[in-house]
Amino acid sequence: MATVNVYLTFNGNTEEAFNFYKSVFGGEFSYIGRFKDMPADENCPPPNEAEANRIMHVSLPISKETILMASDSTSFSGDVTFGNNFSVSINADSKEEADKLFNGLSVDGNIIMPMEKTFWGAYFGMFTDKFGVNWMVNFDEMPK
């Protein structure tokens, strides 16, 4: 069965926020990557110099079942408005489950990124549902 976690988005202070959260929850980041580490392609241009060190993705396990995750916004994605700076992140157990959840929840919504293979080894997509809730669906094709 899929697991569900909260994914936060910040306007450039993800690292500061997550160092704070880490000081409260304890533990270590299971992943932290910056936009400068991401390969550029036609859908995602390379970051400008001011945004290269912003956080592309960070994961902080806070329990056996729960991971707090986040990234920074960029000029490409636009600043976030607080109150709409989070997504529900679903980690599916299979590609089929990921497709089923993505296709079902995105009906009459706005698909931001269709389900596709990613450079980080996952099958991943993003959308906003018809009620305005942001979702991310992920299946780790290459388990960690």
Short mmCIF file of C-alpha atoms in Angstrom, two decimals:
data_model
loop_
_atom_site.label_atom_id
_atom_site.label_comp_id
_atom_site.label_asym_id
_atom_site.label_seq_id
_atom_site.Cartn_x
_atom_site.Cartn_y
_atom_site.Cartn_z
CA MET A 1 0.00 0.00 0.00
CA ALA A 2 1.15 3.53 -0.72
CA THR A 3 2.61 5.77 1.98
CA VAL A 4 1.67 9.43 2.24
CA ASN A 5 3.97 12.26 3.40
CA VAL A 6 3.93 16.04 3.38
CA TYR A 7 6.13 17.86 0.84
CA LEU A 8 6.87 21.52 1.65
CA THR A 9 8.07 24.25 -0.71
CA PHE A 10 9.97 27.33 0.43
CA ASN A 11 11.09 30.56 -1.25
CA GLY A 12 14.82 29.96 -0.80
CA ASN A 13 15.12 29.03 2.88
CA THR A 14 14.56 25.26 2.79
CA GLU A 15 18.03 24.55 4.16
CA GLU A 16 17.49 26.87 7.13
CA ALA A 17 14.04 25.41 7.80
CA PHE A 18 15.23 21.80 7.58
CA ASN A 19 18.24 22.38 9.81
CA PHE A 20 15.73 23.73 12.34
CA TYR A 21 13.40 20.72 11.89
CA LYS A 22 16.39 18.37 12.22
CA SER A 23 17.34 20.08 15.50
CA VAL A 24 13.84 19.35 16.81
CA PHE A 25 13.15 15.85 15.38
CA GLY A 26 16.75 14.62 15.39
CA GLY A 27 18.08 12.18 12.83
CA GLU A 28 19.93 12.83 9.60
CA PHE A 29 18.87 13.85 6.11
CA SER A 30 18.42 10.74 3.98
CA TYR A 31 18.96 12.94 0.90
CA ILE A 32 19.83 16.55 0.19
CA GLY A 33 20.41 17.78 -3.37
CA ARG A 34 20.81 21.20 -4.94
CA PHE A 35 19.54 22.58 -8.24
CA LYS A 36 23.12 22.81 -9.55
CA ASP A 37 23.30 18.99 -9.28
CA MET A 38 20.25 18.43 -11.50
CA PRO A 39 20.78 17.71 -15.22
CA ALA A 40 19.21 20.35 -17.46
CA ASP A 41 16.85 19.41 -20.28
CA GLU A 42 14.25 21.05 -22.52
CA ASN A 43 11.66 21.04 -19.71
CA CYS A 44 13.99 22.32 -17.02
CA PRO A 45 16.68 24.89 -17.81
CA PRO A 46 19.88 25.09 -15.74
CA PRO A 47 19.52 27.25 -12.61
CA ASN A 48 20.83 30.78 -12.57
CA GLU A 49 23.84 31.48 -10.37
CA ALA A 50 21.72 32.92 -7.54
CA GLU A 51 19.56 29.76 -7.38
CA ALA A 52 22.17 27.05 -8.04
CA ASN A 53 22.67 26.29 -4.33
CA ARG A 54 18.97 26.28 -3.48
CA ILE A 55 17.62 22.93 -2.35
CA MET A 56 16.15 20.79 -5.15
CA HIS A 57 15.10 18.07 -2.69
CA VAL A 58 15.67 17.18 0.96
CA SER A 59 14.29 14.25 2.96
CA LEU A 60 14.26 14.04 6.76
CA PRO A 61 12.89 10.80 8.22
CA ILE A 62 10.99 11.68 11.39
CA SER A 63 9.65 8.20 12.14
CA LYS A 64 9.66 4.73 10.63
CA GLU A 65 6.59 5.62 8.57
CA THR A 66 6.98 9.37 7.98
CA ILE A 67 9.44 11.47 5.97
CA LEU A 68 9.30 15.26 5.90
CA MET A 69 10.38 16.45 2.44
CA ALA A 70 10.90 19.83 0.77
CA SER A 71 12.44 21.93 -1.96
CA ASP A 72 12.99 25.59 -2.78
CA SER A 73 11.11 27.45 -5.46
CA THR A 74 13.03 28.95 -8.38
CA SER A 75 12.44 31.66 -10.95
CA PHE A 76 11.39 28.81 -13.29
CA SER A 77 8.72 27.53 -10.88
CA GLY A 78 7.85 30.91 -9.33
CA ASP A 79 7.58 31.84 -5.68
CA VAL A 80 5.11 29.97 -3.54
CA THR A 81 2.33 31.52 -1.53
CA PHE A 82 2.32 30.36 2.07
CA GLY A 83 -0.78 28.33 2.65
CA ASN A 84 -0.29 26.74 -0.79
CA ASN A 85 3.35 25.72 -0.28
CA PHE A 86 2.86 22.02 0.32
CA SER A 87 1.94 18.87 -1.58
CA VAL A 88 0.71 15.49 -0.53
CA SER A 89 3.43 13.06 -1.60
CA ILE A 90 2.44 9.46 -2.32
CA ASN A 91 5.06 6.72 -2.56
CA ALA A 92 3.48 3.80 -4.41
CA ASP A 93 4.51 0.16 -4.17
CA SER A 94 4.39 -0.40 -7.94
CA LYS A 95 4.32 1.46 -11.24
CA GLU A 96 0.75 0.21 -11.74
CA GLU A 97 -0.35 1.59 -8.36
CA ALA A 98 1.36 4.91 -9.15
CA ASP A 99 -0.50 5.16 -12.48
CA LYS A 100 -3.82 4.23 -10.86
CA LEU A 101 -3.47 6.86 -8.13
CA PHE A 102 -2.17 9.55 -10.50
CA ASN A 103 -4.87 8.93 -13.13
CA GLY A 104 -7.65 8.75 -10.55
CA LEU A 105 -6.73 11.76 -8.44
CA SER A 106 -5.84 14.04 -11.39
CA VAL A 107 -9.26 13.76 -13.12
CA ASP A 108 -10.45 17.30 -13.93
CA GLY A 109 -7.28 18.68 -12.33
CA ASN A 110 -4.16 20.35 -13.73
CA ILE A 111 -1.28 18.02 -14.60
CA ILE A 112 2.03 19.77 -13.91
CA MET A 113 4.30 16.83 -14.77
CA PRO A 114 2.93 13.60 -16.23
CA MET A 115 4.17 10.29 -14.84
CA GLU A 116 7.62 9.65 -16.30
CA LYS A 117 11.01 8.18 -15.47
CA THR A 118 13.31 10.66 -13.74
CA PHE A 119 17.06 11.17 -13.45
CA TRP A 120 16.89 10.12 -9.79
CA GLY A 121 15.63 6.64 -10.68
CA ALA A 122 11.95 7.03 -9.92
CA TYR A 123 8.71 7.04 -11.86
CA PHE A 124 7.19 10.38 -10.84
CA GLY A 125 4.45 12.91 -11.63
CA MET A 126 2.80 16.02 -10.15
CA PHE A 127 -0.63 17.63 -10.45
CA THR A 128 -3.15 19.85 -8.71
CA ASP A 129 -6.48 18.11 -8.22
CA LYS A 130 -9.86 19.63 -9.02
CA PHE A 131 -10.10 20.87 -5.42
CA GLY A 132 -6.80 22.80 -5.56
CA VAL A 133 -4.70 20.26 -3.60
CA ASN A 134 -1.14 19.71 -4.88
CA TRP A 135 -0.06 16.05 -5.25
CA MET A 136 3.17 14.19 -6.08
CA VAL A 137 3.12 10.50 -7.00
CA ASN A 138 6.35 8.52 -6.84
CA PHE A 139 7.44 4.93 -7.41
CA ASP A 140 11.11 4.17 -6.69
CA GLU A 141 12.04 1.94 -9.61
CA MET A 142 15.53 1.63 -8.18
CA PRO A 143 14.97 1.03 -4.44
CA LYS A 144 17.48 2.65 -2.12
#
